[in-house]
Coordinates of C-alpha atoms and ligand atoms in Angstrom, one line a residue:
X13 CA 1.8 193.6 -21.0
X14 CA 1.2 190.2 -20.4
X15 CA 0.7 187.1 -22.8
X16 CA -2.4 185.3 -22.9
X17 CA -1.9 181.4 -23.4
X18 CA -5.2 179.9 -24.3
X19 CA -7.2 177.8 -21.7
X20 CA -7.6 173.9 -22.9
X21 CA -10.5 172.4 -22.1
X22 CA -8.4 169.5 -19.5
X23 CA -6.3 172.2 -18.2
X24 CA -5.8 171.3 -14.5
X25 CA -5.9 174.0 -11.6
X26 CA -2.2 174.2 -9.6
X27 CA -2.4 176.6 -6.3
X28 CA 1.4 176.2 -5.2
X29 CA 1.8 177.8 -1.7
X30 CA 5.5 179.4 -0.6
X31 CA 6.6 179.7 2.3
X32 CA 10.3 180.7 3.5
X33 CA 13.2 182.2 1.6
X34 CA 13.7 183.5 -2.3
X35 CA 15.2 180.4 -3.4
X36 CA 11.8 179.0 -2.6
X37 CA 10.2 181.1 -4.6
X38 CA 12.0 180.6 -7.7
X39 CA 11.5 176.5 -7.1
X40 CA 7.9 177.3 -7.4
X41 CA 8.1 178.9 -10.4
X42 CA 10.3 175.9 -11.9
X43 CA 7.4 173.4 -10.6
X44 CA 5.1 175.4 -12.5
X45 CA 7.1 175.4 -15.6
X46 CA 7.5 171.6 -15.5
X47 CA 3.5 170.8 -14.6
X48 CA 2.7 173.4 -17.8
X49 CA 3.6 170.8 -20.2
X50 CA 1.4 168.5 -18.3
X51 CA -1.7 170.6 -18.9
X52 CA -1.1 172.1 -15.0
X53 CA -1.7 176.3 -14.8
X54 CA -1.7 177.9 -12.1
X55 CA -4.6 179.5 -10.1
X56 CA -4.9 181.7 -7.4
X57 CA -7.7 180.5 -5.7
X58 CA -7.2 177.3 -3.7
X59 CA -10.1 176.2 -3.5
X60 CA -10.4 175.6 -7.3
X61 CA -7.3 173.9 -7.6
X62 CA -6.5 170.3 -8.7
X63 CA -3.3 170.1 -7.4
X64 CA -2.2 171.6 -3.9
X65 CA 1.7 172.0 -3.1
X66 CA 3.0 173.7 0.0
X67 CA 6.3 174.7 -0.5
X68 CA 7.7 174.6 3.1
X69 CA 10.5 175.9 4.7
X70 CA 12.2 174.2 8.0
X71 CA 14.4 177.0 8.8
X72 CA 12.8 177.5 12.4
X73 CA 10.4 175.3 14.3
X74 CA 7.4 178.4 13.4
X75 CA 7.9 178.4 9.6
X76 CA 7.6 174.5 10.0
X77 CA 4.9 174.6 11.9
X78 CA 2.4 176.5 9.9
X79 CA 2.5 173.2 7.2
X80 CA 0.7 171.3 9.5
X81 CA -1.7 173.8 10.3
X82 CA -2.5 174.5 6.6
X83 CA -2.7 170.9 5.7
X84 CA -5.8 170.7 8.5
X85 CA -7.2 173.7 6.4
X86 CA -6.6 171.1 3.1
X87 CA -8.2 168.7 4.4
X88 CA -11.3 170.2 4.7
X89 CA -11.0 171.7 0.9
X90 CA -10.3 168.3 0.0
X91 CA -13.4 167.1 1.3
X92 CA -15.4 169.9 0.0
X93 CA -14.5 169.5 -3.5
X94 CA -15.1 166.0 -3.2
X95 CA -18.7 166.0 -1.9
X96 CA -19.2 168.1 -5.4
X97 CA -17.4 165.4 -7.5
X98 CA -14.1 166.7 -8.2
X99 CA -10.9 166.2 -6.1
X100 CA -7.8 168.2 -4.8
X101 CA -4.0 166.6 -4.8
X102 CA -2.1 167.2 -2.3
X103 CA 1.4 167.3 -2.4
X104 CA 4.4 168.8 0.4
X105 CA 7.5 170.2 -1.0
X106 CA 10.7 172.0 0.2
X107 CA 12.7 171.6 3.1
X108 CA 10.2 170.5 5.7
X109 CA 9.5 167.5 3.3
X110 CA 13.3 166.6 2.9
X111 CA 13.4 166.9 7.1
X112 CA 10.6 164.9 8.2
X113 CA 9.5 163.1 4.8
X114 CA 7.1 159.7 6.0
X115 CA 6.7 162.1 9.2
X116 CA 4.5 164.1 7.2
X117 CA 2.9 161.1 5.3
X118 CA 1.9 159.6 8.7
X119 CA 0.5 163.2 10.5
X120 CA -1.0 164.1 7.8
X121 CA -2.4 161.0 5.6
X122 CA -4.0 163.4 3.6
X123 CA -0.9 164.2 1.7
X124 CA -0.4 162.5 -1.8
X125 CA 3.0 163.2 -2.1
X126 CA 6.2 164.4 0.2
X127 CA 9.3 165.1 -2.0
X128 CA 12.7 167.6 -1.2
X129 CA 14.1 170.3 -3.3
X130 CA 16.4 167.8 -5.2
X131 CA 13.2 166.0 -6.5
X132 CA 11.2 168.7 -8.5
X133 CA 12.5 167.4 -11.8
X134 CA 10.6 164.0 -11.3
X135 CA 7.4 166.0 -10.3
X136 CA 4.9 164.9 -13.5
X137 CA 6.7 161.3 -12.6
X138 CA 5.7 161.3 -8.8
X139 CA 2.0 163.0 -9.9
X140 CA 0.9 160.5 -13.0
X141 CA 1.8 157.7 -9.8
X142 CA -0.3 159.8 -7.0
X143 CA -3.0 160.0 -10.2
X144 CA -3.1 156.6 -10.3
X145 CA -4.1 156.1 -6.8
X146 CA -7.3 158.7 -7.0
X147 CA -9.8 156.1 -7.0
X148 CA -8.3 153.6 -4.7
X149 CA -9.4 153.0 -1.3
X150 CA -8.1 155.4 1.2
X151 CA -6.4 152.9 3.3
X152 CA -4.6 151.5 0.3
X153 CA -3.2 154.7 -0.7
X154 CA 0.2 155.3 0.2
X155 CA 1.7 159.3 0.2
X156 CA 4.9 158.8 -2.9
X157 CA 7.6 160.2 -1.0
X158 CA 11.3 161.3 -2.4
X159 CA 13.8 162.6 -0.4
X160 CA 16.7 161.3 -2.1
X161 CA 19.6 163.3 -3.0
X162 CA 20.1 162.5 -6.5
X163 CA 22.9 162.0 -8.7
X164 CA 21.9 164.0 -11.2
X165 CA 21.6 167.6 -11.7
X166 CA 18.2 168.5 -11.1
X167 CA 19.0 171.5 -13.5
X168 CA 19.1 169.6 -16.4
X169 CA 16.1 168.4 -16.3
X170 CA 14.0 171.4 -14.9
X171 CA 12.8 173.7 -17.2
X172 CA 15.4 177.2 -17.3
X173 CA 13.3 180.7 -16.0
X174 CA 10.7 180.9 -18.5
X175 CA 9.4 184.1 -20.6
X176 CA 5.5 183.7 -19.1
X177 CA 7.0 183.5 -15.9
X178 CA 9.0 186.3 -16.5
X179 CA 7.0 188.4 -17.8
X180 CA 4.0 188.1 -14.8
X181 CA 6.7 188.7 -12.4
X182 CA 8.0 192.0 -13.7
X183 CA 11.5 193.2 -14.6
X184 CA 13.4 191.4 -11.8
X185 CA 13.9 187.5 -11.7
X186 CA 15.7 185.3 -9.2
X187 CA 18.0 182.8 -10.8
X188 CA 19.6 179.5 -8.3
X189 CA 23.2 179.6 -9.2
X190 CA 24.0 177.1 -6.4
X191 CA 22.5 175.4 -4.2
X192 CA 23.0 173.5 -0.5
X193 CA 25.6 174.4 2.1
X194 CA 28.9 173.1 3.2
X195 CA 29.3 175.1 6.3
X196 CA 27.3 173.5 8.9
X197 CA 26.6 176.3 11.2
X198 CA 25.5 174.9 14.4
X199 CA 22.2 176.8 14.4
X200 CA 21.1 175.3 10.3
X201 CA 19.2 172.6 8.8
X202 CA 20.4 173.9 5.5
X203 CA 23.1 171.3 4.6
X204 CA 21.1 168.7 6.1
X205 CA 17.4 169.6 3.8
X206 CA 19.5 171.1 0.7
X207 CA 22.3 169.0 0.8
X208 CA 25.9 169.1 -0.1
X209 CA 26.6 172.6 -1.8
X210 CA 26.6 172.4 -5.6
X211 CA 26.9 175.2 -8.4
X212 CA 25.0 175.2 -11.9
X213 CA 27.6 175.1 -14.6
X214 CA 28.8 178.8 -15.9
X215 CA 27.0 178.1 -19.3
X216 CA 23.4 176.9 -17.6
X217 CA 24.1 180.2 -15.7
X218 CA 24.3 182.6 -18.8
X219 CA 21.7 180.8 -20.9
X220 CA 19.1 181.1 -18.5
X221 CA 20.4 184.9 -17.6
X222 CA 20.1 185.8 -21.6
X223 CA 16.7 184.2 -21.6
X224 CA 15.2 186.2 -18.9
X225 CA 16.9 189.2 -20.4
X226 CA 15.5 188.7 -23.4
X227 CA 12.1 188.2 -21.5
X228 CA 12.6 192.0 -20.9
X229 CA 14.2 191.2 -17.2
X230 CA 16.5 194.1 -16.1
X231 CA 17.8 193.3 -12.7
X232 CA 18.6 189.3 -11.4
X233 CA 18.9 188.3 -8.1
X234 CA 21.6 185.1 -8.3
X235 CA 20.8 182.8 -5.4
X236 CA 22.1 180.6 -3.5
X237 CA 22.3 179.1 0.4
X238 CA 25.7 180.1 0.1
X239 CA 25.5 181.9 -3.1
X240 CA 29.8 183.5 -3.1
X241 CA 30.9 180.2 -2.3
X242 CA 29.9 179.6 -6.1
X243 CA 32.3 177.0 -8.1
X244 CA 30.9 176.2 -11.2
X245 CA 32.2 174.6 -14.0
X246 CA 33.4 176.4 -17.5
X247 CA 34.9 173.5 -19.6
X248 CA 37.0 172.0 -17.0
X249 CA 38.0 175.4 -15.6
X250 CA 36.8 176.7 -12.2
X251 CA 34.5 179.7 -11.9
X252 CA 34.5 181.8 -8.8
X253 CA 30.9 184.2 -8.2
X254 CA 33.0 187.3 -8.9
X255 CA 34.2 185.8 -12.6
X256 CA 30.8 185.0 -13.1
X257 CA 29.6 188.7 -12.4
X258 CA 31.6 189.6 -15.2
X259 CA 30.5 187.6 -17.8
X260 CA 27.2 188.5 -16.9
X261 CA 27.8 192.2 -17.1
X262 CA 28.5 191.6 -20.9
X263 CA 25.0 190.5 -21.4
X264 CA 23.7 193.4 -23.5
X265 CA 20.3 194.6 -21.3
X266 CA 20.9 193.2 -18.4
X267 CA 21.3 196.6 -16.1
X268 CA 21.4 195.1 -12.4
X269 CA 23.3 192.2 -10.6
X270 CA 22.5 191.2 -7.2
X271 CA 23.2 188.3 -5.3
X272 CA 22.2 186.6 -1.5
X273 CA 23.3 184.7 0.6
X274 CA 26.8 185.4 1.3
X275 CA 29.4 183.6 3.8
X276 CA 31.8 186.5 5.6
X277 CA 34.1 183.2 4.7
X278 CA 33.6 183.6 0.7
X279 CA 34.2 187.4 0.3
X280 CA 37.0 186.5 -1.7
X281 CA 39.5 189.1 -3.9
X282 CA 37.9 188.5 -7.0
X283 CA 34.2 189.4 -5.9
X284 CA 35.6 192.5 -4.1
X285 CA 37.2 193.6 -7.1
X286 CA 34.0 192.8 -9.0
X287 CA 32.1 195.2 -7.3
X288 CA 34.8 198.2 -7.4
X289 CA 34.9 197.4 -11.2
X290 CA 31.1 196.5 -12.3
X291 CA 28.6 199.5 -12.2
X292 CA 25.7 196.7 -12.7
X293 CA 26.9 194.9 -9.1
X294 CA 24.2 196.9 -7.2
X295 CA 26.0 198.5 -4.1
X296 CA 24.0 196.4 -1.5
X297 CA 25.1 193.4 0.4
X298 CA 23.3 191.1 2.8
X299 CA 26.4 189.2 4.6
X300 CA 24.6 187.5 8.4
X301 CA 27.0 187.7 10.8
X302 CA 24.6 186.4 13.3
X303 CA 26.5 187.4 16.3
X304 CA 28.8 189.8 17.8
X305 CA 30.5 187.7 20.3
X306 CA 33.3 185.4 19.2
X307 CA 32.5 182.6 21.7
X308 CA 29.2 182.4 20.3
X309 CA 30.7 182.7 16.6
X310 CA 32.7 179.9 17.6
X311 CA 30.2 177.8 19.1
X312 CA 28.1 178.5 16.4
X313 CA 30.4 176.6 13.9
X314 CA 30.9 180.6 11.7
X315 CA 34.2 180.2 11.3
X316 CA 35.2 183.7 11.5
X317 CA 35.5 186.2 14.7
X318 CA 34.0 189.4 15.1
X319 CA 36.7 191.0 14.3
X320 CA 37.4 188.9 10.8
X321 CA 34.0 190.2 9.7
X322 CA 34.8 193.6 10.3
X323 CA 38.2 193.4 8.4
X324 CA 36.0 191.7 5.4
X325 CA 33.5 194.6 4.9
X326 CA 36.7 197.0 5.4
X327 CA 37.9 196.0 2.2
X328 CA 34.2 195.6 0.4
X329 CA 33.9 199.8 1.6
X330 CA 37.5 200.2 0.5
X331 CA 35.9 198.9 -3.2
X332 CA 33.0 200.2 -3.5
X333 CA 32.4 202.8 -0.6
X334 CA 28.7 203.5 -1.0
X335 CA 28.4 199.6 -0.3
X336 CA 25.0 199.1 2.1
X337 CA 24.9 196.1 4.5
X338 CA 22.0 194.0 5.3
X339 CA 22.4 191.4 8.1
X340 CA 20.9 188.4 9.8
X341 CA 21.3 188.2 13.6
X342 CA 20.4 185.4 15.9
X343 CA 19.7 186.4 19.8
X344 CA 19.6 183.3 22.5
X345 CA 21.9 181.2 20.7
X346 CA 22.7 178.5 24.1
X347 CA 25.1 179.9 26.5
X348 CA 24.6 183.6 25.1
X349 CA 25.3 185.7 28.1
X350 CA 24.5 189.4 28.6
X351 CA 27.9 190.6 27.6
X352 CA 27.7 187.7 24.6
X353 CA 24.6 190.0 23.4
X354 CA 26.0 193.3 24.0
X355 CA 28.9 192.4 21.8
X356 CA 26.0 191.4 19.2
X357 CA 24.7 195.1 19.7
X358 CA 28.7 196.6 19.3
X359 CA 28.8 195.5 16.2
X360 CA 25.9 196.4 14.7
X361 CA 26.7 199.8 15.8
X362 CA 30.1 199.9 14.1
X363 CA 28.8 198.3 10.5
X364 CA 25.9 200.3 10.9
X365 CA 23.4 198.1 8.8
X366 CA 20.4 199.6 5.9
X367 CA 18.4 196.6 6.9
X368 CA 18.9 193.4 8.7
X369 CA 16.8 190.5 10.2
X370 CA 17.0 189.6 13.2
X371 CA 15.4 185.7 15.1
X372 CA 15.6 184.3 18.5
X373 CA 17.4 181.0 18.0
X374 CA 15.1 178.3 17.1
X375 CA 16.2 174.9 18.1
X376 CA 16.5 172.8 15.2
X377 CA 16.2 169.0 15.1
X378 CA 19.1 166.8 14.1
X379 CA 21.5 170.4 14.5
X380 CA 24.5 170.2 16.8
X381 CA 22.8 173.1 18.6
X382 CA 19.7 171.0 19.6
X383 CA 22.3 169.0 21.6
X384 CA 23.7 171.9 23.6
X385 CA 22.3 172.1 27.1
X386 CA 22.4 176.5 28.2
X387 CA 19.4 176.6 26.1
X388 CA 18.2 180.4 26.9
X389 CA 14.6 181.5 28.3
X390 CA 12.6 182.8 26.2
X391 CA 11.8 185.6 28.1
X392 CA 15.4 186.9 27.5
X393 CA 15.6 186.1 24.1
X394 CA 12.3 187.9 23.8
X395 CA 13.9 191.1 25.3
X396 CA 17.2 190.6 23.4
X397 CA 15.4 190.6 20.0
X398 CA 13.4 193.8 21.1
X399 CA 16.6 195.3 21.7
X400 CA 18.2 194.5 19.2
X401 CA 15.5 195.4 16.2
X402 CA 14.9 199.0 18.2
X403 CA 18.8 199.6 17.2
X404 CA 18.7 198.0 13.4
X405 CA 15.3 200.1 12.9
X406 CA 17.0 203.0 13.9
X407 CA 20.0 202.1 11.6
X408 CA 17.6 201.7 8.5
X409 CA 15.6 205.3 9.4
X410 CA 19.2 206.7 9.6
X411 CA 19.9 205.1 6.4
X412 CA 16.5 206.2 4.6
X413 CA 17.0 209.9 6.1
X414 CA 20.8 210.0 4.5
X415 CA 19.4 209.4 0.8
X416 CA 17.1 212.7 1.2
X417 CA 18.5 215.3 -0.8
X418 CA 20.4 212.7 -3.2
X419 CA 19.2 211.6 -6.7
X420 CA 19.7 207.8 -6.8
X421 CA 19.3 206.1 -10.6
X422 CA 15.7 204.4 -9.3
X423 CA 14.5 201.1 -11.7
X424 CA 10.5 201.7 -11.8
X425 CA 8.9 198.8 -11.9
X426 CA 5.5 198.8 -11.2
X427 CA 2.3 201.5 -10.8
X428 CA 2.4 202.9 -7.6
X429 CA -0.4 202.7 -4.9
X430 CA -2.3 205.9 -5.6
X431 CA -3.2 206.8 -9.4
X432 CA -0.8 208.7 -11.5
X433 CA 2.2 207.3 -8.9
X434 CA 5.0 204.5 -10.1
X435 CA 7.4 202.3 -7.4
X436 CA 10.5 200.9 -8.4
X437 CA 13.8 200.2 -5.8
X438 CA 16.8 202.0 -5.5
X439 CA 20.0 200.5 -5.5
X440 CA 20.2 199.7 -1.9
X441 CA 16.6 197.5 -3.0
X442 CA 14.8 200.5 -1.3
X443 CA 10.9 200.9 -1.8
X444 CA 10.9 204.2 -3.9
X445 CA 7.7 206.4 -4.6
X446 CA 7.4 208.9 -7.1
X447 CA 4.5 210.6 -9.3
X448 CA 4.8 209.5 -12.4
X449 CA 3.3 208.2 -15.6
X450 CA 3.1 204.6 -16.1
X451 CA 5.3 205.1 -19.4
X452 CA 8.4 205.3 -16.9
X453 CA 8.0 201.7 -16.0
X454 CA 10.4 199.2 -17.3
X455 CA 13.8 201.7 -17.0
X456 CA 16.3 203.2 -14.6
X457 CA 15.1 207.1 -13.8
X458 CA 17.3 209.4 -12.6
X459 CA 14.9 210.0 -8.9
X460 CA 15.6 213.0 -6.7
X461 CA 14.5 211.6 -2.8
X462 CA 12.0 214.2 -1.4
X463 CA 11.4 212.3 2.1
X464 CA 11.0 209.2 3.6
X465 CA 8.3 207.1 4.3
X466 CA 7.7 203.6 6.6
X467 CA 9.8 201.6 5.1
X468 CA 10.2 203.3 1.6
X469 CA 11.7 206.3 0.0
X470 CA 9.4 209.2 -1.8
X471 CA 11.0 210.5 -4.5
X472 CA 11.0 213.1 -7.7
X473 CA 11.3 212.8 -11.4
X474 CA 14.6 214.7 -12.3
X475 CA 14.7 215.0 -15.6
X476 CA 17.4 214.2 -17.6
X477 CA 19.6 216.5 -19.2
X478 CA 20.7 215.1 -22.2
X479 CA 20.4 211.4 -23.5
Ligands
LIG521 N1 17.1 179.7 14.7 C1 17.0 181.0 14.4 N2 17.4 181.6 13.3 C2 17.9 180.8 12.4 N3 18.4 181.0 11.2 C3 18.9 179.9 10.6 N4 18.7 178.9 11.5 C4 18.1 179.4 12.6 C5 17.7 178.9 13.8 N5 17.8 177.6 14.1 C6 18.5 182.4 10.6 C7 20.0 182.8 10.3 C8 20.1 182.7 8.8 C9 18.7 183.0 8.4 C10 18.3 182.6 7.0 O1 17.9 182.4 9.4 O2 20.1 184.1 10.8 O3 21.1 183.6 8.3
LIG522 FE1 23.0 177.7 7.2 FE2 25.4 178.5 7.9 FE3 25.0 177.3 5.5 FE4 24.1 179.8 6.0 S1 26.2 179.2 5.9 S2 23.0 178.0 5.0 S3 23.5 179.7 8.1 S4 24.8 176.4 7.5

């Protein structure tokens, strides 16, 4: 069911575009919690809106890309509203902004306002100034750009998850619990466009949790660019991510835990043991190992051999033995030779992985990789990444096929595609079918799985016994 909040006669139109990874999203949905108060709702026709943001991700040279491309498409929306008398702000957020910031002010000129991920809390600031402007003369204007990294905590000033959020997004929510990277992986912008890594506070982190269970929310995702290298602060004390699961699992409601990204590095004793001790610490794992060969590993700043990884999800199976692994792999990292690669494909073959995703190495600006000079064709790294997603592919089939015949505790979520059919996940965050009535949705079902699907499981209703 969803609330209906009254339409005032100034409301203003927002269309916020995402691109990139989840922490994106949930960014978006804080910038759209702190333009609400400023008479801002969202829309989901761009055309109509008011206020344009593109929030851009910098990750590899295509995701960055695309900005440029949309803001030509802008431009001529722009001009289309104004020949009819209204007008369209423009504004670029998220990583691509923090990376190239007056860059993007002087290829684009149509922008109003360029501002990082550590800015979104001076958002209604930065758009009363780019208001101010509107009626200026278009040479005079001048994009209002921030890409500082701030003292403060951004946190305290952004508005927590909110309830009408919440509740249009469903029964899962994604909540930051830390944010930039320390690691400096060869290959990353990361700690250079999200900055030092910092963790929200342990009592932000429950507070917001309780609110969006309270909101009805069943399963959060915590995120993070390096999400169990988690230190945040609990009166002076020093919280690891596996303490924190635990005093999240007291939160009466809350039924699933999840959490992504995670550093081989970080695995640490206490988040092992949380996941042999918590029953709401879903049983599924996305730890990148990006490549099987050590030289690479090494060259690629990781920290950790092949062989470290390997000992690492050893002891996560040793906890919790139903544990399924998700992984991101990078192919054509320079000087990757064949036998670099064919370690890549050992060691996929040994964790064998439920799902990963996989990218040819994308040379990123202002990265210590940029510098290095065996840069690989593309051709190869073409043929490398076809290789290698034939074998994960085959892993995830393998990995559907081996739920068949098991009856998996399924959180249904939504109406399914066809009439009198629900969806929910499984949870190894599989895509699960069933036929069912809508009543369902909004609990964890006991599902038989019938068969298997592209990409999603089909399952049965088995009753329950007892309550
Ligand atoms: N080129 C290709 N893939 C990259 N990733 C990060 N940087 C690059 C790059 N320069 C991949 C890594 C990371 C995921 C989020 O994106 O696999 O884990
Ligand atoms: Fe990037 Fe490495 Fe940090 Fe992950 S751990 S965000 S890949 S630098």
């Amino acid at each position: 069911m969803t609330e209906m909040t009254p339409t005032r006669p100034n409301t203003k139109k927002l269309f916020i575009k995402t691109y990139g990874c989840q922490m994106n999203v949930y960014d978006s949905d804080r910038m759209t919690d702190a333009l609400a108060p400023h008479g801002y709702e969202t829309t989901l026709d761009m055309a109509q809106a008011d206020l344009v943001l593109l929030n851009t991700c910098h990750i590899r040279e295509k995701a960055s890309e695309k900005v440029f491309s949309e803001l030509g498409r802008l431009k001529e929306l722009q001009t289309e509203r104004r020949a009819l008398g209204g007008d369209m702000l423009i504004g670029v957020a998220g990583c691509v902004a923090q990376a190239e910031g007056e860059e993007i002010a002087r290829r684009a000129p149509v922008v109003d306002m360029v501002f990082g991920p550590q800015a979104y809390h001076k958002l209604p600031d930065m758009l009363a100034r780019a208001e101010g402007q509107r009626h200026m003369h278009p040479a005079l204007k001048k994009a209002i750009i921030d890409t500082d990294f701030p003292e403060e905590d951004k946190f305290e000033h952004l508005p927590a998850a909110r309830k009408e959020v919440t509740i249009k997004r469903g029964l899962t929510a994604f909540l930051t619990v830390q944010e930039g990277c320390d690691k400096f992986c060869s290959f990353c912008v990361v700690p250079y466009t999200r900055g030092a890594e910092v963790s929200r506070p342990v009592h932000q982190v429950l507070a917001e949790a309780r609110g969006l269970v309270d909101a009805g929310v069943k399963e959060i995702t915590l995120l993070g660019q390096n999400v169990n290298a988690y230190h945040g602060d609990d009166k002076g004390r020093v919280v690891g991510l596996g303490e924190l699961a635990y005093l999240l699992a007291e939160i009466p409601g809350l039924e699933r835990l999840r959490y992504t990204t995670s550093h081989p590095r970080d695995m640490d004793d206490a988040l092992i043991a949380a996941h042999r001790d918590l029953d709401i610490l879903m049983p599924y794992l996305h730890l990148p190992v990006q490549s099987g060969s050590d030289s690479i590993l090494k060259a690629m700043n990781r920290r950790h051999t092949a062989a470290e990884y390997l000992a690492v999800i050893e002891r996560i199976k040793t906890a919790r033995p139903d544990m399924a692994l998700s992984g991101d792999f990078i192919v054509g990292f320079p000087g990757e030779t064949d036998q670099d690669f064919e370690d890549t494909l050992s060691i996929i073959r040994e964790v064998g992985y439920a799902s990963a995703y996989s990218f040819k190495y994308s040379t990123r600006p202002g990265t210590p990789g940029a510098g290095l000079s065996d840069q690989i064709a593309e051709e190869v790294k073409t043929e490398r990444l076809y290789r290698l997603q034939e074998l994960v592919n085959a892993q995830t089939t393998a990995f559907h096929l081996s739920c068949v015949g098991k009856t998996l505790p399924v959180l249904i979520e939504r109406p399914g595609r066809m009439p009198g059919q629900v969806g929910g996940r499984s949870p190894y965050l599989q895509a699960v079918h069933l036929e069912g009535s809508t009543d369902l949705i909004g609990a964890i079902h006991p599902v038989e799985i019938i068969g298997t699907s592209t990409n999603s499981l089909v399952g049965r209703l088995k009753q329950a016994v007892a309550a």
